Amino acid sequence: MKLYLDDIRLPPQGFKLVRTVNNLKNFVRKYGEQIEVLDLDFDMGKNSVDGGNGIDFLKWLEEEVFTGKISLNKNLKIKCHSSSAEKRTEMEEIARGITAFLRSKR
């Protein structure tokens, strides 16, 4: 499963569109290890009232994964497509920590 978080853009072919962070959290809780790719935007516009932005999601995901509350595919890819270079860089840094942790588990 490939999930695409964005409040405005349409997803690339093969991705399921998710419009809010809280909806994405629900998908992650339900499908965890079945998720192959998370492609995330930072700015969720007016949809940010429903869970925040892409960084809020990644910080939540980091906590859930590091504490063992959620089990994810060890080969999960996390991409960031934000138009804000600064926020994209911040998101990519958090994502690298999550994916490194997943790959380090046996």
CSV table of N, CA and C in Angstrom, one decimal:
chain,number,residue,atom,x,y,z
A,1,MET,N,0.8,-1.2,0.0
A,1,MET,CA,0.0,0.0,0.0
A,1,MET,C,0.9,1.2,0.0
A,2,LYS,N,0.5,2.2,-0.8
A,2,LYS,CA,1.2,3.5,-0.9
A,2,LYS,C,0.2,4.6,-0.5
A,3,LEU,N,0.6,5.4,0.4
A,3,LEU,CA,-0.3,6.5,0.9
A,3,LEU,C,0.4,7.8,0.6
A,4,TYR,N,-0.5,8.8,0.2
A,4,TYR,CA,-0.1,10.1,-0.2
A,4,TYR,C,-0.9,11.1,0.6
A,5,LEU,N,-0.2,11.8,1.5
A,5,LEU,CA,-0.8,12.9,2.4
A,5,LEU,C,-0.7,14.2,1.7
A,6,ASP,N,-1.8,14.8,1.4
A,6,ASP,CA,-1.8,16.2,0.8
A,6,ASP,C,-3.2,16.8,0.9
A,7,ASP,N,-3.3,18.1,1.2
A,7,ASP,CA,-4.6,18.7,1.3
A,7,ASP,C,-5.1,19.2,-0.1
A,8,ILE,N,-4.3,19.3,-1.1
A,8,ILE,CA,-4.7,19.9,-2.4
A,8,ILE,C,-4.4,19.0,-3.5
A,9,ARG,N,-3.1,18.6,-3.6
A,9,ARG,CA,-2.7,17.8,-4.8
A,9,ARG,C,-3.3,16.4,-4.9
A,10,LEU,N,-3.4,15.9,-6.1
A,10,LEU,CA,-3.8,14.6,-6.3
A,10,LEU,C,-2.6,13.6,-6.3
A,11,PRO,N,-2.8,12.4,-5.9
A,11,PRO,CA,-1.7,11.5,-5.7
A,11,PRO,C,-1.2,11.0,-7.0
A,12,PRO,N,0.1,10.5,-7.1
A,12,PRO,CA,0.6,9.8,-8.2
A,12,PRO,C,-0.2,8.5,-8.4
A,13,GLN,N,-0.1,8.0,-9.6
A,13,GLN,CA,-0.8,6.7,-9.9
A,13,GLN,C,-0.3,5.6,-8.9
A,14,GLY,N,-1.2,4.8,-8.4
A,14,GLY,CA,-0.9,3.8,-7.5
A,14,GLY,C,-0.9,4.1,-6.0
A,15,PHE,N,-1.1,5.4,-5.7
A,15,PHE,CA,-1.1,5.9,-4.3
A,15,PHE,C,-2.6,6.1,-3.9
A,16,LYS,N,-2.8,5.9,-2.6
A,16,LYS,CA,-4.1,6.2,-2.0
A,16,LYS,C,-4.0,7.6,-1.4
A,17,LEU,N,-4.9,8.5,-1.8
A,17,LEU,CA,-4.9,9.9,-1.2
A,17,LEU,C,-5.5,9.9,0.2
A,18,VAL,N,-4.8,10.6,1.1
A,18,VAL,CA,-5.3,10.9,2.4
A,18,VAL,C,-5.2,12.4,2.6
A,19,ARG,N,-6.3,13.0,3.1
A,19,ARG,CA,-6.3,14.4,3.1
A,19,ARG,C,-6.0,15.0,4.5
A,20,THR,N,-6.0,14.2,5.6
A,20,THR,CA,-5.7,14.7,6.9
A,20,THR,C,-4.7,13.8,7.7
A,21,VAL,N,-4.0,14.4,8.6
A,21,VAL,CA,-3.1,13.7,9.4
A,21,VAL,C,-3.8,12.6,10.3
A,22,ASN,N,-4.9,13.0,10.8
A,22,ASN,CA,-5.6,12.0,11.7
A,22,ASN,C,-6.1,10.8,10.8
A,23,ASN,N,-6.5,11.0,9.6
A,23,ASN,CA,-6.9,9.9,8.7
A,23,ASN,C,-5.7,9.0,8.4
A,24,LEU,N,-4.5,9.7,8.2
A,24,LEU,CA,-3.3,8.9,7.9
A,24,LEU,C,-2.9,8.1,9.1
A,25,LYS,N,-3.0,8.6,10.3
A,25,LYS,CA,-2.7,7.9,11.5
A,25,LYS,C,-3.6,6.6,11.6
A,26,ASN,N,-4.9,6.8,11.3
A,26,ASN,CA,-5.8,5.6,11.3
A,26,ASN,C,-5.4,4.6,10.3
A,27,PHE,N,-4.9,5.0,9.1
A,27,PHE,CA,-4.4,4.0,8.1
A,27,PHE,C,-3.2,3.3,8.6
A,28,VAL,N,-2.3,4.0,9.3
A,28,VAL,CA,-1.1,3.4,9.8
A,28,VAL,C,-1.4,2.4,10.9
A,29,ARG,N,-2.3,2.8,11.8
A,29,ARG,CA,-2.7,1.9,12.8
A,29,ARG,C,-3.3,0.6,12.3
A,30,LYS,N,-4.1,0.7,11.3
A,30,LYS,CA,-4.8,-0.4,10.7
A,30,LYS,C,-4.0,-1.3,9.8
A,31,TYR,N,-3.1,-0.7,9.0
A,31,TYR,CA,-2.4,-1.4,7.9
A,31,TYR,C,-0.9,-1.5,8.2
A,32,GLY,N,-0.4,-0.8,9.2
A,32,GLY,CA,1.1,-0.9,9.5
A,32,GLY,C,2.0,-1.5,8.6
A,33,GLU,N,2.2,-2.8,8.7
A,33,GLU,CA,3.2,-3.5,7.9
A,33,GLU,C,2.9,-3.7,6.5
A,34,GLN,N,1.7,-3.4,6.1
A,34,GLN,CA,1.3,-3.5,4.7
A,34,GLN,C,1.7,-2.2,3.9
A,35,ILE,N,2.0,-1.2,4.6
A,35,ILE,CA,2.4,0.1,3.9
A,35,ILE,C,3.8,0.1,3.4
A,36,GLU,N,3.9,0.3,2.1
A,36,GLU,CA,5.3,0.3,1.5
A,36,GLU,C,5.9,1.7,1.4
A,37,VAL,N,5.0,2.7,1.2
A,37,VAL,CA,5.5,4.1,1.0
A,37,VAL,C,4.5,5.1,1.6
A,38,LEU,N,5.1,6.0,2.3
A,38,LEU,CA,4.4,7.2,2.8
A,38,LEU,C,5.0,8.4,2.1
A,39,ASP,N,4.1,9.1,1.3
A,39,ASP,CA,4.6,10.3,0.6
A,39,ASP,C,3.8,11.5,1.2
A,40,LEU,N,4.6,12.4,1.9
A,40,LEU,CA,4.0,13.4,2.8
A,40,LEU,C,4.2,14.8,2.4
A,41,ASP,N,3.2,15.6,2.6
A,41,ASP,CA,3.3,17.1,2.4
A,41,ASP,C,3.4,17.7,3.8
A,42,PHE,N,4.0,18.8,4.0
A,42,PHE,CA,4.1,19.5,5.2
A,42,PHE,C,2.9,20.3,5.5
A,43,ASP,N,2.5,21.2,4.6
A,43,ASP,CA,1.5,22.2,4.9
A,43,ASP,C,0.1,21.6,4.5
A,44,MET,N,-0.7,21.4,5.5
A,44,MET,CA,-2.0,20.8,5.3
A,44,MET,C,-3.1,21.8,5.2
A,45,GLY,N,-2.8,23.1,5.2
A,45,GLY,CA,-3.8,24.1,5.0
A,45,GLY,C,-4.9,24.1,6.1
A,46,LYS,N,-6.1,24.3,5.6
A,46,LYS,CA,-7.2,24.2,6.6
A,46,LYS,C,-7.4,22.8,7.2
A,47,ASN,N,-6.9,21.8,6.5
A,47,ASN,CA,-7.0,20.4,7.0
A,47,ASN,C,-6.2,20.2,8.2
A,48,SER,N,-5.3,21.1,8.6
A,48,SER,CA,-4.4,21.0,9.7
A,48,SER,C,-5.2,20.9,11.0
A,49,VAL,N,-6.4,21.4,11.0
A,49,VAL,CA,-7.2,21.3,12.3
A,49,VAL,C,-7.5,19.8,12.6
A,50,ASP,N,-7.3,18.9,11.6
A,50,ASP,CA,-7.6,17.5,11.9
A,50,ASP,C,-6.3,16.7,12.0
A,51,GLY,N,-5.5,17.1,13.0
A,51,GLY,CA,-4.2,16.3,13.3
A,51,GLY,C,-2.9,17.1,13.0
A,52,GLY,N,-3.0,18.2,12.5
A,52,GLY,CA,-1.7,19.0,12.3
A,52,GLY,C,-1.1,18.9,10.9
A,53,ASN,N,0.2,19.0,10.8
A,53,ASN,CA,0.9,19.0,9.5
A,53,ASN,C,1.8,17.7,9.3
A,54,GLY,N,2.5,17.7,8.3
A,54,GLY,CA,3.4,16.5,8.0
A,54,GLY,C,4.4,16.3,9.1
A,55,ILE,N,5.0,17.3,9.7
A,55,ILE,CA,6.0,17.2,10.7
A,55,ILE,C,5.3,16.6,12.0
A,56,ASP,N,4.1,17.1,12.3
A,56,ASP,CA,3.3,16.5,13.4
A,56,ASP,C,3.1,15.1,13.2
A,57,PHE,N,2.8,14.6,12.0
A,57,PHE,CA,2.6,13.2,11.7
A,57,PHE,C,3.9,12.4,12.0
A,58,LEU,N,5.0,12.9,11.4
A,58,LEU,CA,6.2,12.2,11.6
A,58,LEU,C,6.7,12.1,13.0
A,59,LYS,N,6.5,13.1,13.8
A,59,LYS,CA,6.9,13.1,15.2
A,59,LYS,C,6.0,12.1,15.9
A,60,TRP,N,4.7,12.0,15.6
A,60,TRP,CA,3.8,11.0,16.2
A,60,TRP,C,4.3,9.6,15.8
A,61,LEU,N,4.6,9.4,14.5
A,61,LEU,CA,5.0,8.1,14.0
A,61,LEU,C,6.3,7.7,14.6
A,62,GLU,N,7.2,8.6,14.8
A,62,GLU,CA,8.5,8.3,15.4
A,62,GLU,C,8.3,7.8,16.8
A,63,GLU,N,7.4,8.4,17.6
A,63,GLU,CA,7.1,8.0,19.0
A,63,GLU,C,6.5,6.6,19.0
A,64,GLU,N,5.5,6.4,18.1
A,64,GLU,CA,4.8,5.1,18.1
A,64,GLU,C,5.7,4.0,17.7
A,65,VAL,N,6.6,4.2,16.7
A,65,VAL,CA,7.5,3.2,16.3
A,65,VAL,C,8.6,2.9,17.3
A,66,PHE,N,9.2,4.0,17.9
A,66,PHE,CA,10.3,3.8,18.8
A,66,PHE,C,9.8,3.1,20.1
A,67,THR,N,8.5,3.3,20.5
A,67,THR,CA,8.0,2.7,21.7
A,67,THR,C,7.3,1.4,21.5
A,68,GLY,N,7.3,1.0,20.2
A,68,GLY,CA,6.7,-0.3,19.9
A,68,GLY,C,5.2,-0.4,19.8
A,69,LYS,N,4.6,0.7,19.8
A,69,LYS,CA,3.1,0.8,19.7
A,69,LYS,C,2.6,0.4,18.4
A,70,ILE,N,3.4,0.7,17.3
A,70,ILE,CA,3.1,0.4,16.0
A,70,ILE,C,4.2,-0.4,15.3
A,71,SER,N,3.8,-1.4,14.6
A,71,SER,CA,4.7,-2.2,13.8
A,71,SER,C,4.6,-1.9,12.3
A,72,LEU,N,5.7,-1.5,11.7
A,72,LEU,CA,5.7,-1.1,10.3
A,72,LEU,C,6.7,-2.0,9.5
A,73,ASN,N,6.4,-2.0,8.2
A,73,ASN,CA,7.3,-2.7,7.2
A,73,ASN,C,8.7,-2.2,7.4
A,74,LYS,N,9.7,-3.1,7.6
A,74,LYS,CA,11.1,-2.7,7.8
A,74,LYS,C,11.7,-2.0,6.6
A,75,ASN,N,11.0,-2.2,5.4
A,75,ASN,CA,11.5,-1.5,4.2
A,75,ASN,C,10.7,-0.3,3.8
A,76,LEU,N,9.9,0.2,4.7
A,76,LEU,CA,9.1,1.4,4.5
A,76,LEU,C,9.9,2.5,3.9
A,77,LYS,N,9.4,3.1,2.9
A,77,LYS,CA,10.0,4.3,2.3
A,77,LYS,C,9.1,5.5,2.7
A,78,ILE,N,9.8,6.6,3.2
A,78,ILE,CA,9.1,7.8,3.5
A,78,ILE,C,9.6,8.9,2.6
A,79,LYS,N,8.7,9.5,1.9
A,79,LYS,CA,9.1,10.6,1.0
A,79,LYS,C,8.4,11.9,1.4
A,80,CYS,N,9.0,13.0,1.1
A,80,CYS,CA,8.4,14.3,1.4
A,80,CYS,C,8.3,15.1,0.2
A,81,HIS,N,7.1,15.6,-0.1
A,81,HIS,CA,7.0,16.4,-1.4
A,81,HIS,C,6.5,17.9,-1.1
A,82,SER,N,6.9,18.4,0.1
A,82,SER,CA,6.5,19.8,0.4
A,82,SER,C,7.2,20.8,-0.5
A,83,SER,N,6.6,21.8,-0.8
A,83,SER,CA,7.2,22.9,-1.6
A,83,SER,C,8.1,23.8,-0.8
A,84,SER,N,8.0,23.6,0.6
A,84,SER,CA,8.9,24.4,1.5
A,84,SER,C,10.2,23.6,1.7
A,85,ALA,N,11.3,24.1,1.1
A,85,ALA,CA,12.6,23.3,1.2
A,85,ALA,C,13.0,23.1,2.7
A,86,GLU,N,12.8,24.1,3.5
A,86,GLU,CA,13.2,24.1,4.9
A,86,GLU,C,12.4,23.0,5.6
A,87,LYS,N,11.1,23.0,5.4
A,87,LYS,CA,10.2,22.0,6.1
A,87,LYS,C,10.5,20.6,5.5
A,88,ARG,N,10.7,20.5,4.2
A,88,ARG,CA,11.0,19.2,3.6
A,88,ARG,C,12.3,18.6,4.2
A,89,THR,N,13.3,19.4,4.4
A,89,THR,CA,14.5,19.0,5.0
A,89,THR,C,14.3,18.5,6.4
A,90,GLU,N,13.5,19.2,7.2
A,90,GLU,CA,13.2,18.8,8.5
A,90,GLU,C,12.5,17.5,8.5
A,91,MET,N,11.5,17.3,7.6
A,91,MET,CA,10.7,16.1,7.5
A,91,MET,C,11.6,14.9,7.1
A,92,GLU,N,12.5,15.1,6.2
A,92,GLU,CA,13.4,14.1,5.7
A,92,GLU,C,14.3,13.6,6.8
A,93,GLU,N,14.8,14.5,7.7
A,93,GLU,CA,15.6,14.1,8.8
A,93,GLU,C,14.9,13.2,9.8
A,94,ILE,N,13.7,13.6,10.1
A,94,ILE,CA,12.9,12.7,11.0
A,94,ILE,C,12.6,11.4,10.3
A,95,ALA,N,12.3,11.4,9.0
A,95,ALA,CA,12.0,10.2,8.3
A,95,ALA,C,13.2,9.2,8.3
A,96,ARG,N,14.4,9.8,8.1
A,96,ARG,CA,15.6,9.0,8.1
A,96,ARG,C,15.8,8.3,9.4
A,97,GLY,N,15.5,8.9,10.5
A,97,GLY,CA,15.6,8.3,11.8
A,97,GLY,C,14.7,7.1,12.0
A,98,ILE,N,13.4,7.3,11.5
A,98,ILE,CA,12.4,6.3,11.6
A,98,ILE,C,12.8,5.1,10.7
A,99,THR,N,13.2,5.3,9.5
A,99,THR,CA,13.5,4.2,8.6
A,99,THR,C,14.8,3.5,9.1
A,100,ALA,N,15.8,4.2,9.6
A,100,ALA,CA,17.0,3.6,10.1
A,100,ALA,C,16.7,2.7,11.3
A,101,PHE,N,15.8,3.1,12.1
A,101,PHE,CA,15.3,2.3,13.3
A,101,PHE,C,14.6,1.1,12.8
A,102,LEU,N,13.7,1.2,11.8
A,102,LEU,CA,13.0,0.0,11.3
A,102,LEU,C,14.0,-1.0,10.7
A,103,ARG,N,15.0,-0.5,10.0
A,103,ARG,CA,15.9,-1.4,9.3
A,103,ARG,C,16.9,-2.1,10.3
A,104,SER,N,17.1,-1.5,11.5
A,104,SER,CA,18.0,-2.0,12.5
A,104,SER,C,17.4,-3.1,13.3
A,105,LYS,N,16.0,-3.2,13.2
A,105,LYS,CA,15.3,-4.3,14.0
A,105,LYS,C,15.4,-5.6,13.3
A,106,ARG,N,15.5,-6.7,14.0
A,106,ARG,CA,15.6,-8.0,13.4
A,106,ARG,C,14.3,-8.6,13.4
